[in-house]
Amino acid sequence: MDVDAFVLTHRDTWDRLDQLVKNRRRLTGAEVDELVELYQRVSTHLSTLRSGSSDSALVGRLSSLVARARAAVTGAHAPLSKEFTRFWTVSFPVVAYRAWRWWLATAVVFFAVTAVVAMWVAGSPEVQSSIGTPSELSELVNHDFASYYSEHSAAAFGLHVWVNNSWVAAKCIAFSVLLGVPIPFVLFANAANLGVVSGLMISVGKSDVLLGLLIPHGLLEMTAVFLAGAVGMRLGWAVVAPGDRPRGQVLAEQGRAVVSVAVGLIVVLLVSGVIEAFVTPSPLPTFLRIGIGILAEAGFLAYVGYFGRRAVRAGDTGDIADAPDVVPTR
């Protein structure tokens, strides 16, 4: 795209919209109609720029203009059903998709820490003895680990798991307020705990039990936690390095993205909790339980990949501030 030519062609339209927005309290009926028309037209310009230009400064200025124009248009928002559909087909998946590098890096580091701790614990009797007495460790690997998934009713256990996992994800989301600084420590603590348990199970030759009980629900569960941590840390980094856009604007955009992920993960973790309550402790063959977990994970990744990529190609950021309104008729 020739950005200079695009700006030259449409600058008068943008200036006129800016003028109408500034004088919105004194507009005539004809000028109100013009404001609505220009708002729609400039929204299209913004979408075109996002999909065909890398000039983030221009995109930022036009985003601000469109946002102010939207506030000036006193129309009804889209019906709740459309907002619901947009959230699940645009807002949540596109934010997750755009954060995939942070998401992947978080997962790699997490599992690297888990693997190192597991190998350390599995290969060191001294470390194992510092964790607990032989009888305590025997009780853990031979009884407690497996019984954890079946000692309560499936419904009660599912609710407990959902609340617990949501709490971990919520901490990652909440710590974004602190620019994401505490998030790596939260993830490290969880990775270390998983590594300790894994190392103890591996040391007594029960890696098959470990994987058979963790994989069915753990893939989707950990993916959700990684995503929560990724968007929180991404927000912090966006404040540190906002590029050539105003830091306040970047912070607002990333903050709204964090909210979208927080809402979306409530459902993702609910699915994970149902699997952990009803599939993980079930008498189904191990390969079938693991298959269900892999299918759930693949489905989630496919969902994010399909809808997220489609939204990115359409120039959509998933920002709630850019959600289309239903323009009123006079």
Short mmCIF file of C-alpha atoms in Angstrom, two decimals:
data_model
loop_
_atom_site.label_atom_id
_atom_site.label_comp_id
_atom_site.label_asym_id
_atom_site.label_seq_id
_atom_site.Cartn_x
_atom_site.Cartn_y
_atom_site.Cartn_z
CA MET A 1 0.00 0.00 0.00
CA ASP A 2 1.17 3.53 -0.85
CA VAL A 3 0.52 5.11 2.53
CA ASP A 4 1.32 8.64 1.39
CA ALA A 5 -1.19 8.42 -1.45
CA PHE A 6 -3.77 6.89 0.88
CA VAL A 7 -3.34 9.72 3.38
CA LEU A 8 -3.48 12.37 0.66
CA THR A 9 -6.71 10.89 -0.70
CA HIS A 10 -8.54 10.63 2.62
CA ARG A 11 -7.04 13.36 4.80
CA ASP A 12 -9.90 15.80 4.13
CA THR A 13 -12.41 13.15 5.25
CA TRP A 14 -10.48 12.54 8.46
CA ASP A 15 -10.17 16.26 9.16
CA ARG A 16 -13.88 16.75 8.59
CA LEU A 17 -14.76 13.89 10.94
CA ASP A 18 -12.41 15.31 13.57
CA GLN A 19 -14.12 18.70 13.23
CA LEU A 20 -17.59 17.18 13.61
CA VAL A 21 -16.50 15.21 16.69
CA LYS A 22 -15.08 18.32 18.33
CA ASN A 23 -18.34 20.20 17.72
CA ARG A 24 -20.66 17.28 18.43
CA ARG A 25 -22.74 19.21 20.96
CA ARG A 26 -23.69 21.86 18.37
CA LEU A 27 -24.42 19.74 15.30
CA THR A 28 -27.47 20.15 13.12
CA GLY A 29 -29.53 17.18 11.97
CA ALA A 30 -27.70 17.08 8.64
CA GLU A 31 -24.32 17.22 10.39
CA VAL A 32 -25.31 14.33 12.67
CA ASP A 33 -26.08 12.26 9.58
CA GLU A 34 -22.74 13.30 8.13
CA LEU A 35 -20.96 12.34 11.34
CA VAL A 36 -22.46 8.85 11.24
CA GLU A 37 -21.57 8.42 7.56
CA LEU A 38 -17.99 9.60 8.03
CA TYR A 39 -17.58 7.41 11.11
CA GLN A 40 -18.45 4.37 9.02
CA ARG A 41 -16.19 5.46 6.19
CA VAL A 42 -13.17 6.19 8.39
CA SER A 43 -13.67 2.89 10.23
CA THR A 44 -13.21 1.20 6.86
CA HIS A 45 -10.09 3.28 6.23
CA LEU A 46 -8.70 2.14 9.58
CA SER A 47 -9.35 -1.52 8.77
CA THR A 48 -7.62 -1.08 5.40
CA LEU A 49 -4.60 0.53 7.02
CA ARG A 50 -4.29 -2.19 9.63
CA SER A 51 -4.25 -4.92 7.01
CA GLY A 52 -1.97 -3.18 4.51
CA SER A 53 0.33 -0.80 6.36
CA SER A 54 3.01 -1.06 9.02
CA ASP A 55 2.76 2.64 9.94
CA SER A 56 1.73 2.13 13.56
CA ALA A 57 1.77 5.87 14.29
CA LEU A 58 -0.82 6.56 11.59
CA VAL A 59 -2.90 3.56 12.67
CA GLY A 60 -2.77 4.85 16.25
CA ARG A 61 -3.93 8.34 15.29
CA LEU A 62 -6.76 7.00 13.16
CA SER A 63 -7.77 4.54 15.91
CA SER A 64 -8.08 7.45 18.31
CA LEU A 65 -10.22 9.39 15.83
CA VAL A 66 -12.53 6.42 15.24
CA ALA A 67 -12.85 5.82 18.99
CA ARG A 68 -13.82 9.46 19.60
CA ALA A 69 -16.26 9.37 16.71
CA ARG A 70 -17.84 6.20 18.08
CA ALA A 71 -18.34 7.90 21.43
CA ALA A 72 -20.04 10.80 19.66
CA VAL A 73 -22.43 8.56 17.76
CA THR A 74 -25.31 8.05 20.18
CA GLY A 75 -26.51 4.78 18.80
CA ALA A 76 -27.42 1.41 20.22
CA HIS A 77 -24.78 -1.24 20.55
CA ALA A 78 -25.00 -4.46 18.67
CA PRO A 79 -27.49 -7.01 20.04
CA LEU A 80 -26.16 -9.18 22.85
CA SER A 81 -26.16 -12.26 20.62
CA LYS A 82 -23.90 -10.51 18.09
CA GLU A 83 -21.56 -9.27 20.80
CA PHE A 84 -21.39 -12.81 22.20
CA THR A 85 -20.61 -14.24 18.75
CA ARG A 86 -18.00 -11.58 18.08
CA PHE A 87 -16.27 -12.29 21.35
CA TRP A 88 -15.83 -16.00 20.60
CA THR A 89 -15.03 -15.59 16.91
CA VAL A 90 -12.89 -12.45 17.06
CA SER A 91 -12.02 -10.86 20.40
CA PHE A 92 -10.73 -13.85 22.35
CA PRO A 93 -9.11 -15.93 19.57
CA VAL A 94 -7.36 -12.99 17.90
CA VAL A 95 -5.79 -11.83 21.17
CA ALA A 96 -4.59 -15.39 21.84
CA TYR A 97 -3.30 -15.72 18.28
CA ARG A 98 -1.42 -12.43 18.32
CA ALA A 99 0.30 -13.47 21.57
CA TRP A 100 1.45 -16.87 20.23
CA ARG A 101 5.17 -16.09 20.50
CA TRP A 102 4.83 -15.15 24.17
CA TRP A 103 2.54 -18.11 24.68
CA LEU A 104 4.99 -20.58 23.11
CA ALA A 105 8.00 -19.12 24.92
CA THR A 106 6.16 -19.40 28.25
CA ALA A 107 5.38 -23.06 27.59
CA VAL A 108 8.95 -23.91 26.55
CA VAL A 109 10.50 -22.30 29.63
CA PHE A 110 7.89 -23.86 31.93
CA PHE A 111 8.50 -27.40 30.69
CA ALA A 112 12.26 -26.86 30.66
CA VAL A 113 12.15 -25.97 34.37
CA THR A 114 9.84 -28.93 35.05
CA ALA A 115 12.17 -31.33 33.23
CA VAL A 116 15.29 -30.09 35.02
CA VAL A 117 13.66 -30.33 38.45
CA ALA A 118 12.20 -33.78 37.65
CA MET A 119 15.58 -35.16 36.57
CA TRP A 120 17.23 -33.66 39.63
CA VAL A 121 14.70 -35.21 42.01
CA ALA A 122 14.56 -38.58 40.22
CA GLY A 123 18.32 -38.96 40.18
CA SER A 124 19.12 -37.86 43.72
CA PRO A 125 18.11 -39.93 46.76
CA GLU A 126 19.39 -37.10 48.93
CA VAL A 127 16.92 -34.66 47.38
CA GLN A 128 14.11 -37.18 47.79
CA SER A 129 14.91 -37.67 51.45
CA SER A 130 14.80 -33.91 51.98
CA ILE A 131 11.28 -33.82 50.55
CA GLY A 132 9.83 -36.38 52.95
CA THR A 133 10.36 -39.60 54.85
CA PRO A 134 10.35 -42.91 52.93
CA SER A 135 6.87 -43.71 54.23
CA GLU A 136 5.54 -40.30 53.21
CA LEU A 137 7.01 -40.59 49.74
CA SER A 138 5.66 -44.12 49.38
CA GLU A 139 2.20 -42.94 50.35
CA LEU A 140 2.42 -40.11 47.82
CA VAL A 141 3.52 -42.14 44.80
CA ASN A 142 1.51 -45.29 45.58
CA HIS A 143 -1.73 -43.79 46.82
CA ASP A 144 -2.16 -40.04 47.18
CA PHE A 145 -1.29 -39.04 43.61
CA ALA A 146 -3.87 -41.34 42.01
CA SER A 147 -6.53 -41.05 44.72
CA TYR A 148 -6.48 -37.26 44.42
CA TYR A 149 -8.57 -37.58 41.26
CA SER A 150 -11.21 -39.91 42.67
CA GLU A 151 -11.56 -39.35 46.42
CA HIS A 152 -14.42 -36.87 45.95
CA SER A 153 -17.53 -36.89 43.79
CA ALA A 154 -16.91 -35.90 40.18
CA ALA A 155 -19.08 -32.78 40.40
CA ALA A 156 -17.48 -31.50 43.60
CA PHE A 157 -13.99 -32.32 42.36
CA GLY A 158 -14.66 -30.64 39.02
CA LEU A 159 -15.76 -27.46 40.75
CA HIS A 160 -12.70 -27.55 43.01
CA VAL A 161 -10.36 -28.02 40.05
CA TRP A 162 -12.01 -25.24 38.07
CA VAL A 163 -11.74 -22.79 40.97
CA ASN A 164 -8.11 -23.74 41.65
CA ASN A 165 -7.00 -23.48 38.02
CA SER A 166 -8.94 -20.28 37.52
CA TRP A 167 -7.17 -18.88 40.58
CA VAL A 168 -3.73 -19.61 39.08
CA ALA A 169 -4.76 -18.01 35.78
CA ALA A 170 -6.38 -15.11 37.65
CA LYS A 171 -3.14 -14.42 39.51
CA CYS A 172 -1.30 -14.23 36.19
CA ILE A 173 -3.96 -11.86 34.88
CA ALA A 174 -4.01 -9.75 38.06
CA PHE A 175 -0.23 -9.43 38.11
CA SER A 176 -0.40 -7.73 34.73
CA VAL A 177 -1.30 -4.64 36.78
CA LEU A 178 2.26 -4.85 38.10
CA LEU A 179 3.53 -4.96 34.50
CA GLY A 180 3.69 -8.75 34.65
CA VAL A 181 6.80 -8.80 36.83
CA PRO A 182 5.53 -11.40 39.37
CA ILE A 183 4.16 -13.74 36.67
CA PRO A 184 7.43 -15.61 35.96
CA PHE A 185 7.75 -16.37 39.68
CA VAL A 186 4.18 -17.77 39.83
CA LEU A 187 4.87 -19.96 36.80
CA PHE A 188 8.27 -21.04 38.15
CA ALA A 189 6.70 -22.16 41.43
CA ASN A 190 4.11 -24.26 39.58
CA ALA A 191 6.76 -25.70 37.25
CA ALA A 192 8.95 -26.64 40.22
CA ASN A 193 6.06 -28.32 42.02
CA LEU A 194 5.19 -30.32 38.92
CA GLY A 195 8.85 -31.25 38.53
CA VAL A 196 9.09 -32.53 42.10
CA VAL A 197 6.03 -34.75 41.77
CA SER A 198 7.15 -35.97 38.36
CA GLY A 199 10.62 -36.77 39.65
CA LEU A 200 9.23 -38.79 42.55
CA MET A 201 6.91 -40.78 40.28
CA ILE A 202 9.66 -41.41 37.73
CA SER A 203 12.10 -42.57 40.45
CA VAL A 204 9.81 -45.49 41.31
CA GLY A 205 9.00 -46.40 37.71
CA LYS A 206 5.52 -44.89 37.64
CA SER A 207 5.94 -42.48 34.75
CA ASP A 208 3.08 -44.26 32.95
CA VAL A 209 0.74 -43.51 35.87
CA LEU A 210 1.99 -39.93 35.93
CA LEU A 211 1.34 -39.31 32.24
CA GLY A 212 -1.92 -41.24 32.23
CA LEU A 213 -3.32 -38.99 34.94
CA LEU A 214 -1.82 -35.67 33.86
CA ILE A 215 -2.16 -35.59 30.08
CA PRO A 216 -5.97 -35.96 29.74
CA HIS A 217 -6.69 -32.65 31.45
CA GLY A 218 -3.21 -31.18 31.82
CA LEU A 219 -2.64 -30.24 28.19
CA LEU A 220 -5.61 -27.87 28.03
CA GLU A 221 -5.19 -26.75 31.62
CA MET A 222 -1.55 -25.75 31.22
CA THR A 223 -2.22 -24.16 27.85
CA ALA A 224 -4.75 -21.88 29.52
CA VAL A 225 -2.29 -20.96 32.27
CA PHE A 226 0.45 -20.30 29.70
CA LEU A 227 -1.87 -18.01 27.77
CA ALA A 228 -2.83 -16.10 30.90
CA GLY A 229 0.82 -15.64 31.82
CA ALA A 230 1.76 -14.69 28.26
CA VAL A 231 -0.74 -11.86 27.88
CA GLY A 232 0.11 -10.54 31.33
CA MET A 233 3.83 -10.41 30.57
CA ARG A 234 3.13 -9.03 27.10
CA LEU A 235 1.25 -6.13 28.67
CA GLY A 236 4.22 -5.35 30.86
CA TRP A 237 6.61 -5.43 27.92
CA ALA A 238 4.30 -3.22 25.84
CA VAL A 239 4.61 -0.56 28.53
CA VAL A 240 8.39 -0.89 28.62
CA ALA A 241 8.72 -0.82 24.81
CA PRO A 242 5.59 0.76 23.28
CA GLY A 243 7.25 1.49 19.95
CA ASP A 244 6.28 4.72 18.25
CA ARG A 245 2.80 4.89 19.76
CA PRO A 246 1.80 6.69 22.96
CA ARG A 247 2.45 4.50 26.00
CA GLY A 248 -1.01 5.20 27.41
CA GLN A 249 -2.70 4.02 24.22
CA VAL A 250 -0.65 0.81 24.13
CA LEU A 251 -1.38 0.14 27.80
CA ALA A 252 -5.12 0.60 27.23
CA GLU A 253 -5.15 -1.74 24.23
CA GLN A 254 -3.17 -4.45 25.99
CA GLY A 255 -5.24 -4.05 29.14
CA ARG A 256 -8.44 -4.68 27.19
CA ALA A 257 -6.75 -7.71 25.57
CA VAL A 258 -5.98 -9.10 29.02
CA VAL A 259 -9.65 -8.73 29.98
CA SER A 260 -10.73 -10.64 26.84
CA VAL A 261 -8.37 -13.49 27.68
CA ALA A 262 -9.52 -13.55 31.31
CA VAL A 263 -13.15 -14.00 30.24
CA GLY A 264 -12.33 -16.59 27.59
CA LEU A 265 -10.21 -18.70 29.91
CA ILE A 266 -13.10 -19.09 32.33
CA VAL A 267 -14.73 -21.38 29.77
CA VAL A 268 -11.48 -23.06 28.71
CA LEU A 269 -10.65 -23.95 32.30
CA LEU A 270 -14.20 -25.14 32.85
CA VAL A 271 -13.73 -27.64 30.02
CA SER A 272 -10.40 -28.70 31.52
CA GLY A 273 -12.03 -29.15 34.92
CA VAL A 274 -14.78 -31.33 33.46
CA ILE A 275 -12.17 -33.54 31.80
CA GLU A 276 -10.19 -33.79 35.04
CA ALA A 277 -13.29 -34.68 37.03
CA PHE A 278 -14.94 -37.14 34.67
CA VAL A 279 -12.24 -38.45 32.29
CA THR A 280 -8.97 -38.53 34.25
CA PRO A 281 -10.22 -40.82 37.09
CA SER A 282 -12.53 -42.86 34.84
CA PRO A 283 -11.99 -46.60 34.18
CA LEU A 284 -11.42 -45.88 30.49
CA PRO A 285 -8.21 -47.31 29.00
CA THR A 286 -5.23 -45.00 29.42
CA PHE A 287 -4.78 -44.51 25.68
CA LEU A 288 -8.40 -43.40 25.36
CA ARG A 289 -8.16 -40.94 28.25
CA ILE A 290 -4.97 -39.49 26.79
CA GLY A 291 -6.64 -39.35 23.38
CA ILE A 292 -9.49 -37.28 24.79
CA GLY A 293 -6.98 -34.85 26.29
CA ILE A 294 -5.06 -34.54 23.03
CA LEU A 295 -8.31 -34.03 21.12
CA ALA A 296 -9.39 -31.24 23.48
CA GLU A 297 -6.00 -29.53 23.15
CA ALA A 298 -5.95 -29.89 19.36
CA GLY A 299 -9.49 -28.50 19.18
CA PHE A 300 -8.58 -25.43 21.20
CA LEU A 301 -5.43 -24.74 19.19
CA ALA A 302 -7.33 -25.21 15.92
CA TYR A 303 -10.04 -22.83 17.15
CA VAL A 304 -7.51 -20.13 18.04
CA GLY A 305 -5.55 -20.70 14.84
CA TYR A 306 -8.58 -20.52 12.53
CA PHE A 307 -10.51 -17.63 14.03
CA GLY A 308 -7.42 -15.75 15.20
CA ARG A 309 -5.69 -15.88 11.81
CA ARG A 310 -8.90 -14.90 10.05
CA ALA A 311 -9.34 -11.87 12.31
CA VAL A 312 -5.72 -10.79 11.87
CA ARG A 313 -6.07 -10.97 8.08
CA ALA A 314 -9.18 -8.81 8.36
CA GLY A 315 -7.18 -6.22 10.28
CA ASP A 316 -9.00 -6.83 13.55
CA THR A 317 -7.14 -6.58 16.84
CA GLY A 318 -9.99 -7.87 18.99
CA ASP A 319 -9.94 -4.62 20.94
CA ILE A 320 -13.37 -4.00 22.41
CA ALA A 321 -12.94 -0.34 21.55
CA ASP A 322 -12.97 -1.29 17.87
CA ALA A 323 -16.10 -3.44 18.03
CA PRO A 324 -18.67 -2.28 15.48
CA ASP A 325 -21.81 -0.60 16.67
CA VAL A 326 -25.23 -0.74 15.10
CA VAL A 327 -25.71 2.71 13.65
CA PRO A 328 -29.08 4.20 14.53
CA THR A 329 -31.54 5.40 11.94
CA ARG A 330 -33.29 8.71 12.23
#
